[in-house]
């Protein structure tokens, strides 16, 4: 009994001493951001008239009849998402062509005007029901740029956009993310729309206070500056947004990619990337689906660099996730499961004293991967660090790195070691490491 008491006291001490006197540093995530941050990996589904016209940017003049999936089954999407370990699906409720995948009251270019299911179909309703059934989250992409809506280019379009947001939140919420695309291809002689971003933001905050909102510069999640799925090796969850705007006025792509070390706003990045070259389904790309190994590499370069992975799986003309894509996704899941199943060592809340911590491996082993996490609710702290792999007291490999953030996965050539030192070189305040794990992953998966 006394021993148990001592043990419990010891455990409490570790816990308390880890968090004791810890003051957050700089901006910290809101509850809404923190909750989203734990999702790490989820799907995008680009679906609409482009699926049937083989375009990437529809003109907005396509006849509604064009949208005609022969056997839409959102449960099949969810089954695959679940099997692939994704946490949710964000659907293009309205892409730049303006076609609405739900029967909106605020447009006459929707599923209701199509012949699909005699105008009675509703893709968002089916997806929302399927997500609930499979325990997945649902998110909505709504393009501000609209090449169809007659009101686009006038002040009244802001009412349309607000009404559409209200409609989809009321009918298909709760949503785990709302996606505002910054793209606009109107060109110098095109229609000019002055978006009322302030009103858009206020609307979502009122009707969906727990839904984080994505755009180039947030307010909750920022774009990573490319569509390749690659976050910066240095990746701050902080950004200076003052003076910048969405779309063309956003910060340079490399700033979005790396964040700002002393940025004033907490904005974790999200890596949006398609499993195929295009965002929409094109049969001619069936043989260009990313392989499980390529997806694993993107996982290391997104989630493993403190970002999120938003992986696009475009439903095909049947309204199904294509076999080529699902095979790659299952392979990708298998690689994550097999390689991250058994850590050589895993520890929570690692005490860091004088900027250093030593971890002893239970047995001398070949290591080629380390996973680190900071408890970001206390702010992102570590600026740079070194991993020293040791054997019999000698350093056998040094791995230099910069930021950690929510998760940092470092891979390196396989090295036989019996201990590992984490040496914090520069930090904003006392370094906190909430999780560390060492692995021996397949050699071909080590980051190139
Ligand atoms: C871009 C869009 O123009 C693409 O069509 C796609 O939706 C991508 C995710 O965002 O800005």
Short mmCIF file of C-alpha atoms and ligand atoms in Angstrom, two decimals:
data_model
loop_
_atom_site.label_atom_id
_atom_site.label_comp_id
_atom_site.label_asym_id
_atom_site.label_seq_id
_atom_site.Cartn_x
_atom_site.Cartn_y
_atom_site.Cartn_z
CA UNK A 1 0.00 0.00 0.00
CA UNK A 2 2.78 2.31 1.01
CA UNK A 3 4.57 1.48 -2.25
CA UNK A 4 1.46 2.25 -4.27
CA UNK A 5 1.14 5.52 -2.40
CA UNK A 6 4.75 6.39 -3.18
CA UNK A 7 4.24 5.45 -6.82
CA UNK A 8 1.12 7.59 -7.13
CA UNK A 9 2.85 10.49 -5.41
CA UNK A 10 5.74 10.06 -7.84
CA UNK A 11 3.43 10.00 -10.86
CA UNK A 12 1.56 13.07 -9.68
CA UNK A 13 4.86 14.78 -9.09
CA UNK A 14 5.96 14.09 -12.69
CA UNK A 15 2.64 15.37 -14.01
CA UNK A 16 2.53 18.42 -11.79
CA UNK A 17 6.19 19.27 -12.28
CA UNK A 18 5.79 19.00 -16.07
CA UNK A 19 3.01 21.56 -16.16
CA UNK A 20 3.88 23.49 -13.01
CA UNK A 21 4.53 27.20 -13.34
CA UNK A 22 4.14 26.88 -17.05
CA UNK A 23 3.00 30.11 -18.57
CA UNK A 24 1.88 30.14 -22.17
CA UNK A 25 4.25 31.87 -24.54
CA UNK A 26 2.99 34.07 -27.36
CA UNK A 27 -0.29 33.33 -29.11
CA UNK A 28 -1.96 30.04 -28.21
CA UNK A 29 -4.67 28.06 -30.00
CA UNK A 30 -8.34 28.60 -29.19
CA UNK A 31 -10.35 25.58 -28.02
CA UNK A 32 -11.82 25.38 -31.53
CA UNK A 33 -8.33 25.30 -33.09
CA UNK A 34 -6.94 22.85 -30.57
CA UNK A 35 -9.71 20.37 -31.14
CA UNK A 36 -9.32 20.56 -34.92
CA UNK A 37 -5.56 20.19 -34.62
CA UNK A 38 -5.95 16.68 -33.21
CA UNK A 39 -7.60 15.43 -36.40
CA UNK A 40 -4.39 15.51 -38.46
CA UNK A 41 -5.66 13.76 -41.58
CA UNK A 42 -8.95 14.02 -43.45
CA UNK A 43 -10.34 14.03 -46.97
CA UNK A 44 -11.35 16.62 -49.53
CA UNK A 45 -13.93 15.59 -52.15
CA UNK A 46 -14.04 17.72 -55.31
CA UNK A 47 -17.27 16.81 -57.05
CA UNK A 48 -19.60 18.70 -59.39
CA UNK A 49 -20.16 19.51 -63.08
CA UNK A 50 -16.37 19.41 -63.66
CA UNK A 51 -16.48 15.68 -62.88
CA UNK A 52 -18.62 15.27 -66.00
CA UNK A 53 -17.04 17.86 -68.30
CA UNK A 54 -13.43 16.95 -67.52
CA UNK A 55 -12.65 20.52 -66.48
CA UNK A 56 -10.86 21.86 -63.41
CA UNK A 57 -12.47 25.30 -63.47
CA UNK A 58 -16.01 25.13 -64.85
CA UNK A 59 -17.32 28.17 -66.73
CA UNK A 60 -20.55 28.47 -64.79
CA UNK A 61 -22.54 28.12 -68.02
CA UNK A 62 -22.76 24.32 -67.90
CA UNK A 63 -26.31 23.00 -68.12
CA UNK A 64 -27.51 21.53 -64.81
CA UNK A 65 -28.22 18.23 -66.59
CA UNK A 66 -24.48 17.75 -66.88
CA UNK A 67 -24.39 16.75 -63.22
CA UNK A 68 -25.64 13.18 -63.33
CA UNK A 69 -23.83 10.60 -61.21
CA UNK A 70 -25.07 7.15 -62.13
CA UNK A 71 -24.79 5.53 -58.72
CA UNK A 72 -23.87 8.08 -56.07
CA UNK A 73 -23.12 6.41 -52.75
CA UNK A 74 -21.69 8.63 -49.99
CA UNK A 75 -21.66 5.62 -47.68
CA UNK A 76 -19.03 4.11 -49.96
CA UNK A 77 -16.93 7.30 -49.56
CA UNK A 78 -17.27 7.03 -45.80
CA UNK A 79 -16.47 3.33 -45.72
CA UNK A 80 -13.25 4.05 -47.56
CA UNK A 81 -12.44 7.12 -45.47
CA UNK A 82 -12.94 5.09 -42.30
CA UNK A 83 -10.82 2.20 -43.56
CA UNK A 84 -8.12 4.70 -44.58
CA UNK A 85 -8.03 6.23 -41.09
CA UNK A 86 -9.20 9.69 -42.26
CA UNK A 87 -11.21 11.64 -39.70
CA UNK A 88 -13.66 13.46 -41.96
CA UNK A 89 -14.59 14.70 -45.42
CA UNK A 90 -14.75 18.28 -46.71
CA UNK A 91 -16.94 18.50 -49.80
CA UNK A 92 -16.99 21.17 -52.51
CA UNK A 93 -20.59 22.18 -51.88
CA UNK A 94 -20.12 24.91 -54.51
CA UNK A 95 -16.98 25.26 -56.64
CA UNK A 96 -16.10 28.25 -58.82
CA UNK A 97 -18.74 27.27 -61.42
CA UNK A 98 -21.42 28.10 -58.86
CA UNK A 99 -23.26 24.77 -59.07
CA UNK A 100 -24.71 23.84 -55.67
CA UNK A 101 -24.63 20.20 -54.62
CA UNK A 102 -27.62 20.92 -52.38
CA UNK A 103 -31.01 22.40 -53.35
CA UNK A 104 -30.21 25.96 -52.29
CA UNK A 105 -32.96 28.54 -52.10
CA UNK A 106 -30.45 31.17 -53.16
CA UNK A 107 -29.47 29.86 -56.58
CA UNK A 108 -31.13 28.40 -59.65
CA UNK A 109 -28.01 26.46 -60.58
CA UNK A 110 -28.29 23.48 -58.25
CA UNK A 111 -29.10 19.78 -58.01
CA UNK A 112 -32.77 20.77 -57.89
CA UNK A 113 -32.60 22.04 -61.48
CA UNK A 114 -30.78 18.91 -62.66
CA UNK A 115 -32.41 15.75 -63.91
CA UNK A 116 -30.40 13.71 -61.40
CA UNK A 117 -32.94 11.89 -59.22
CA UNK A 118 -35.60 14.02 -60.87
CA UNK A 119 -34.28 17.08 -59.14
CA UNK A 120 -34.86 15.55 -55.71
CA UNK A 121 -31.25 14.65 -54.96
CA UNK A 122 -29.11 16.30 -52.28
CA UNK A 123 -25.44 15.30 -52.12
CA UNK A 124 -24.78 17.19 -48.89
CA UNK A 125 -27.67 15.48 -47.12
CA UNK A 126 -26.42 12.07 -48.21
CA UNK A 127 -22.89 12.86 -47.12
CA UNK A 128 -24.02 14.26 -43.79
CA UNK A 129 -26.12 11.13 -43.08
CA UNK A 130 -23.28 8.83 -44.13
CA UNK A 131 -20.70 10.70 -42.04
CA UNK A 132 -22.93 10.36 -38.98
CA UNK A 133 -23.40 6.66 -39.65
CA UNK A 134 -19.66 6.06 -39.95
CA UNK A 135 -18.54 8.35 -37.13
CA UNK A 136 -16.80 10.77 -39.48
CA UNK A 137 -16.82 14.55 -39.43
CA UNK A 138 -18.13 16.66 -42.26
CA UNK A 139 -16.74 19.93 -43.57
CA UNK A 140 -17.85 22.31 -46.30
CA UNK A 141 -15.94 24.12 -49.03
CA UNK A 142 -17.89 27.05 -50.43
CA UNK A 143 -16.18 29.03 -53.17
CA UNK A 144 -16.63 32.77 -52.80
CA UNK A 145 -15.73 33.18 -56.49
CA UNK A 146 -18.86 32.25 -58.46
CA UNK A 147 -18.91 32.25 -62.25
CA UNK A 148 -22.62 31.55 -62.46
CA UNK A 149 -24.52 33.58 -59.91
CA UNK A 150 -26.22 36.58 -61.56
CA UNK A 151 -25.58 38.66 -58.44
CA UNK A 152 -21.82 38.03 -58.49
CA UNK A 153 -20.01 41.35 -58.80
CA UNK A 154 -22.67 43.26 -56.83
CA UNK A 155 -23.14 43.95 -53.16
CA UNK A 156 -26.12 41.62 -53.11
CA UNK A 157 -23.84 38.67 -53.73
CA UNK A 158 -22.58 39.08 -50.17
CA UNK A 159 -26.17 38.38 -49.02
CA UNK A 160 -26.24 35.30 -51.23
CA UNK A 161 -22.99 33.99 -49.78
CA UNK A 162 -24.11 34.64 -46.21
CA UNK A 163 -27.46 32.98 -46.86
CA UNK A 164 -25.80 29.95 -48.38
CA UNK A 165 -23.49 29.60 -45.38
CA UNK A 166 -26.49 29.81 -43.07
CA UNK A 167 -28.34 27.25 -45.15
CA UNK A 168 -25.57 24.63 -45.18
CA UNK A 169 -24.73 25.07 -41.49
CA UNK A 170 -28.40 24.75 -40.49
CA UNK A 171 -29.07 21.75 -42.69
CA UNK A 172 -25.85 19.77 -42.57
CA UNK A 173 -23.97 20.92 -39.46
CA UNK A 174 -22.19 20.54 -37.14
CA UNK A 175 -19.19 21.01 -39.42
CA UNK A 176 -15.60 20.38 -38.40
CA UNK A 177 -14.22 22.92 -40.90
CA UNK A 178 -15.45 25.61 -43.25
CA UNK A 179 -13.26 26.25 -46.32
CA UNK A 180 -13.05 29.61 -48.09
CA UNK A 181 -11.09 29.35 -51.30
CA UNK A 182 -9.02 32.41 -52.22
CA UNK A 183 -8.85 31.57 -55.95
CA UNK A 184 -10.29 34.00 -58.47
CA UNK A 185 -9.68 33.82 -62.19
CA UNK A 186 -11.79 36.79 -63.33
CA UNK A 187 -8.77 38.61 -64.68
CA UNK A 188 -8.43 42.38 -65.18
CA UNK A 189 -11.59 42.70 -67.30
CA UNK A 190 -13.66 40.34 -65.20
CA UNK A 191 -16.32 41.00 -62.59
CA UNK A 192 -15.10 42.62 -59.43
CA UNK A 193 -16.63 41.42 -56.19
CA UNK A 194 -15.91 43.22 -52.96
CA UNK A 195 -16.37 40.43 -50.46
CA UNK A 196 -17.67 41.39 -47.04
CA UNK A 197 -15.23 39.12 -45.19
CA UNK A 198 -15.97 40.75 -41.89
CA UNK A 199 -19.64 39.85 -42.23
CA UNK A 200 -18.84 36.33 -43.47
CA UNK A 201 -16.67 35.75 -40.44
CA UNK A 202 -19.19 37.20 -38.01
CA UNK A 203 -21.89 35.02 -39.54
CA UNK A 204 -19.95 31.79 -39.04
CA UNK A 205 -18.88 32.76 -35.55
CA UNK A 206 -22.53 33.28 -34.65
CA UNK A 207 -24.06 30.24 -36.30
CA UNK A 208 -21.14 27.80 -35.95
CA UNK A 209 -18.90 29.01 -33.11
CA UNK A 210 -17.09 25.67 -32.86
CA UNK A 211 -16.33 25.37 -36.56
CA UNK A 212 -12.79 26.43 -37.49
CA UNK A 213 -12.58 28.45 -40.67
CA UNK A 214 -9.88 27.97 -43.30
CA UNK A 215 -8.63 30.53 -45.79
CA UNK A 216 -5.21 31.75 -46.96
CA UNK A 217 -4.96 33.70 -43.70
CA UNK A 218 -7.50 32.07 -41.43
CA UNK A 219 -9.17 33.14 -39.10
CA UNK A 220 -8.50 29.64 -37.70
CA UNK A 221 -6.48 27.62 -40.22
CA UNK A 222 -4.05 28.96 -42.80
CA UNK A 223 -3.11 27.74 -46.27
CA UNK A 224 0.35 26.17 -46.46
CA UNK A 225 1.33 28.14 -49.58
CA UNK A 226 1.34 25.28 -52.10
CA UNK A 227 -0.97 22.54 -53.35
CA UNK A 228 1.65 19.82 -53.16
CA UNK A 229 0.98 18.75 -49.58
CA UNK A 230 4.31 20.03 -48.26
CA UNK A 231 4.74 22.16 -45.14
CA UNK A 232 7.97 23.96 -44.30
CA UNK A 233 10.64 22.07 -42.36
CA UNK A 234 10.52 25.14 -40.20
CA UNK A 235 6.84 25.59 -39.52
CA UNK A 236 5.52 28.14 -37.05
CA UNK A 237 1.87 27.97 -36.11
CA UNK A 238 2.03 31.74 -35.98
CA UNK A 239 1.42 34.31 -38.66
CA UNK A 240 1.33 38.07 -39.04
CA UNK A 241 -1.87 38.76 -40.89
CA UNK A 242 -2.17 42.53 -40.40
CA UNK A 243 -2.17 44.33 -43.74
CA UNK A 244 -2.79 41.13 -45.72
CA UNK A 245 -5.94 39.98 -47.48
CA UNK A 246 -7.30 36.72 -48.82
CA UNK A 247 -6.46 35.76 -52.39
CA UNK A 248 -4.00 37.99 -54.22
CA UNK A 249 -3.29 40.09 -51.15
CA UNK A 250 -2.14 37.18 -49.01
CA UNK A 251 1.40 36.85 -47.60
CA UNK A 252 4.08 35.35 -49.89
CA UNK A 253 3.79 31.59 -50.30
CA UNK A 254 7.02 30.87 -48.44
CA UNK A 255 5.74 32.86 -45.46
CA UNK A 256 2.51 30.84 -45.52
CA UNK A 257 4.66 27.74 -45.78
CA UNK A 258 6.81 28.49 -42.73
CA UNK A 259 4.75 30.93 -40.67
CA UNK A 260 6.35 33.77 -38.70
CA UNK A 261 8.53 32.96 -35.70
CA UNK A 262 7.02 35.82 -33.68
CA UNK A 263 3.72 36.01 -35.58
CA UNK A 264 0.88 37.62 -33.67
CA UNK A 265 -1.91 35.22 -34.62
CA UNK A 266 -2.13 31.49 -33.89
CA UNK A 267 -2.71 29.88 -37.31
CA UNK A 268 -1.71 26.28 -37.87
CA UNK A 269 -1.34 25.38 -41.53
CA UNK A 270 -3.21 22.80 -43.55
CA UNK A 271 -1.73 20.98 -46.56
CA UNK A 272 -4.31 20.51 -49.32
CA UNK A 273 -3.21 18.08 -51.99
CA UNK A 274 -4.91 15.76 -54.44
CA UNK A 275 -4.30 12.03 -54.72
CA UNK A 276 -4.29 12.65 -58.50
CA UNK A 277 -2.85 15.47 -60.64
CA UNK A 278 -6.26 17.21 -60.83
CA UNK A 279 -8.70 18.20 -58.09
CA UNK A 280 -11.65 16.73 -60.02
CA UNK A 281 -11.93 13.19 -61.36
CA UNK A 282 -10.57 12.60 -64.84
CA UNK A 283 -10.50 9.01 -66.14
CA UNK A 284 -7.26 9.77 -67.97
CA UNK A 285 -5.55 10.21 -64.59
CA UNK A 286 -6.46 6.74 -63.31
CA UNK A 287 -2.86 5.66 -63.80
CA UNK A 288 -1.46 8.73 -62.04
CA UNK A 289 -2.83 8.08 -58.57
CA UNK A 290 -0.19 8.59 -55.88
CA UNK A 291 1.25 5.36 -54.54
CA UNK A 292 1.02 4.35 -50.85
CA UNK A 293 4.73 5.23 -50.49
CA UNK A 294 4.19 8.68 -52.03
CA UNK A 295 1.27 9.27 -49.68
CA UNK A 296 3.40 8.19 -46.73
CA UNK A 297 6.07 10.68 -47.81
CA UNK A 298 3.43 13.43 -47.94
CA UNK A 299 2.27 12.41 -44.47
CA UNK A 300 5.82 12.96 -43.18
CA UNK A 301 5.96 16.34 -44.96
CA UNK A 302 2.58 17.55 -43.68
CA UNK A 303 1.50 15.98 -40.39
CA UNK A 304 5.16 15.27 -39.64
CA UNK A 305 5.94 18.98 -39.95
CA UNK A 306 3.21 20.15 -37.64
CA UNK A 307 0.57 20.72 -40.31
CA UNK A 308 -2.64 18.87 -41.24
CA UNK A 309 -3.13 16.68 -44.31
CA UNK A 310 -6.24 17.44 -46.37
CA UNK A 311 -6.09 14.74 -49.03
CA UNK A 312 -8.41 15.12 -52.01
CA UNK A 313 -10.17 11.97 -53.27
CA UNK A 314 -12.38 13.05 -56.16
CA UNK A 315 -15.50 10.92 -56.67
CA UNK A 316 -15.85 9.67 -60.25
CA UNK A 317 -18.79 9.93 -62.67
CA UNK A 318 -20.61 7.14 -60.90
CA UNK A 319 -20.42 9.18 -57.69
CA UNK A 320 -18.01 6.72 -56.09
CA UNK A 321 -14.44 6.88 -54.86
CA UNK A 322 -12.56 5.20 -57.66
CA UNK A 323 -10.93 1.76 -57.21
CA UNK A 324 -7.49 3.14 -58.05
CA UNK A 325 -7.75 5.66 -55.26
CA UNK A 326 -9.13 3.30 -52.65
CA UNK A 327 -6.38 0.76 -53.33
CA UNK A 328 -3.74 3.46 -52.74
CA UNK A 329 -5.50 4.64 -49.59
CA UNK A 330 -5.67 1.19 -48.07
CA UNK A 331 -1.98 0.70 -48.88
CA UNK A 332 -1.15 4.02 -47.24
CA UNK A 333 -3.06 3.06 -44.09
CA UNK A 334 -1.23 -0.25 -43.97
CA UNK A 335 2.13 1.50 -44.16
CA UNK A 336 1.21 3.82 -41.26
CA UNK A 337 -0.12 0.94 -39.19
CA UNK A 338 2.82 -1.36 -39.79
CA UNK A 339 5.52 1.23 -39.34
CA UNK A 340 4.10 3.11 -36.36
CA UNK A 341 2.64 0.11 -34.55
CA UNK A 342 5.48 -0.74 -32.18
CA UNK A 343 7.73 2.05 -30.98
CA UNK A 344 11.18 1.11 -29.76
CA UNK A 345 10.49 3.58 -26.99
CA UNK A 346 7.61 5.97 -26.23
CA UNK A 347 7.30 8.53 -23.44
CA UNK A 348 4.84 11.21 -22.45
CA UNK A 349 5.68 14.51 -20.75
CA UNK A 350 9.44 14.17 -20.96
CA UNK A 351 11.24 16.38 -18.43
CA UNK A 352 13.76 18.67 -20.11
CA UNK A 353 16.47 19.92 -17.77
CA UNK A 354 19.01 22.51 -18.84
CA UNK A 355 17.64 22.15 -22.35
CA UNK A 356 18.50 18.48 -22.56
CA UNK A 357 16.88 15.10 -22.07
CA UNK A 358 18.37 11.63 -22.44
CA UNK A 359 16.31 8.60 -23.37
CA UNK A 360 17.71 5.12 -22.94
CA UNK A 361 16.53 2.48 -25.38
CA UNK A 362 15.43 -0.80 -23.75
CA UNK A 363 17.80 -2.65 -26.09
CA UNK A 364 20.44 -1.52 -28.55
CA UNK A 365 18.49 -1.11 -31.79
CA UNK A 366 18.58 0.32 -35.27
CA UNK A 367 16.58 3.60 -35.26
CA UNK A 368 15.58 5.82 -38.18
CA UNK A 369 12.60 7.82 -36.98
CA UNK A 370 11.74 10.06 -34.04
CA UNK A 371 8.34 11.61 -33.32
CA UNK A 372 8.14 14.66 -31.04
CA UNK A 373 5.24 16.78 -29.84
CA UNK A 374 4.98 20.08 -27.98
CA UNK A 375 1.90 20.76 -25.84
CA UNK A 376 0.86 23.64 -28.09
CA UNK A 377 -1.76 24.90 -25.65
CA UNK A 378 1.27 26.51 -23.94
CA UNK A 379 2.38 28.08 -27.20
CA UNK A 380 4.93 26.91 -29.73
CA UNK A 381 8.32 27.23 -28.07
CA UNK A 382 11.21 25.31 -29.56
CA UNK A 383 13.15 27.22 -32.23
CA UNK A 384 15.83 24.61 -32.94
CA UNK A 385 17.15 21.36 -31.54
CA UNK A 386 19.53 18.48 -32.20
CA UNK A 387 18.97 14.76 -31.82
CA UNK A 388 22.10 12.89 -30.80
CA UNK A 389 22.01 9.15 -31.36
CA UNK A 390 24.43 7.44 -29.02
CA UNK A 391 26.08 4.09 -28.61
CA UNK A 392 28.25 3.21 -25.61
CA UNK A 393 28.34 6.90 -24.73
CA UNK A 394 29.60 7.97 -28.16
CA UNK A 395 27.54 10.10 -30.54
CA UNK A 396 27.01 8.07 -33.70
CA UNK A 397 24.65 10.46 -35.51
CA UNK A 398 23.51 14.07 -35.16
CA UNK A 399 20.19 15.20 -36.60
CA UNK A 400 19.59 18.95 -36.71
CA UNK A 401 16.08 20.32 -36.87
CA UNK A 402 14.14 23.49 -36.20
CA UNK A 403 10.50 23.65 -35.09
CA UNK A 404 8.43 20.92 -33.40
CA UNK A 405 4.86 22.22 -32.93
CA UNK A 406 1.97 19.81 -32.75
CA UNK A 407 3.96 16.96 -34.24
CA UNK A 408 7.40 16.61 -35.76
CA UNK A 409 8.43 13.37 -37.43
CA UNK A 410 12.10 13.20 -38.32
CA UNK A 411 13.53 10.35 -40.31
CA UNK A 412 17.21 9.65 -40.95
CA UNK A 413 19.41 6.77 -42.15
CA UNK A 414 19.13 3.77 -39.91
CA UNK A 415 21.52 4.04 -36.96
CA UNK A 416 22.28 1.48 -34.25
CA UNK A 417 21.95 3.23 -30.89
CA UNK A 418 21.34 2.55 -27.19
CA UNK A 419 20.41 6.10 -26.16
CA UNK A 420 19.14 9.33 -27.61
CA UNK A 421 19.77 12.87 -26.43
CA UNK A 422 17.39 15.65 -27.34
CA UNK A 423 19.30 18.90 -27.08
CA UNK A 424 17.27 22.09 -27.32
CA UNK A 425 19.45 24.70 -28.98
CA UNK A 426 17.10 27.65 -28.97
CA UNK A 427 13.70 28.10 -27.41
CA UNK A 428 11.35 30.96 -26.58
CA UNK A 429 10.78 29.66 -23.06
CA UNK A 430 11.30 26.45 -21.13
CA UNK A 431 11.01 23.65 -23.68
CA UNK A 432 8.10 21.25 -23.16
CA UNK A 433 7.91 17.86 -24.85
CA UNK A 434 4.58 16.15 -24.34
CA UNK A 435 5.39 13.08 -26.38
CA UNK A 436 8.41 11.36 -27.86
CA UNK A 437 8.67 8.03 -29.67
CA UNK A 438 11.41 6.22 -31.57
CA UNK A 439 10.82 3.84 -34.43
CA UNK A 440 12.55 1.67 -36.96
CA UNK A 441 10.49 2.21 -40.10
CA UNK A 442 11.03 0.54 -43.46
CA UNK A 443 14.18 1.99 -44.98
CA UNK A 444 12.44 2.96 -48.26
CA UNK A 445 10.07 5.21 -46.28
CA UNK A 446 12.77 7.44 -44.84
CA UNK A 447 12.13 10.96 -46.15
CA UNK A 448 13.98 11.74 -49.37
C1 LIG B 1 -7.94 26.20 -55.54
C2 LIG B 1 -9.04 26.02 -56.59
O1 LIG B 1 -8.94 26.96 -57.65
C3 LIG B 1 -8.93 24.61 -57.09
O2 LIG B 1 -9.85 24.34 -58.11
C4 LIG B 1 -9.15 23.68 -55.90
O3 LIG B 1 -10.47 23.80 -55.43
C5 LIG B 1 -8.16 23.99 -54.79
C6 LIG B 1 -8.36 23.18 -53.55
O4 LIG B 1 -8.19 25.35 -54.46
O5 LIG B 1 -7.81 27.49 -55.11
#
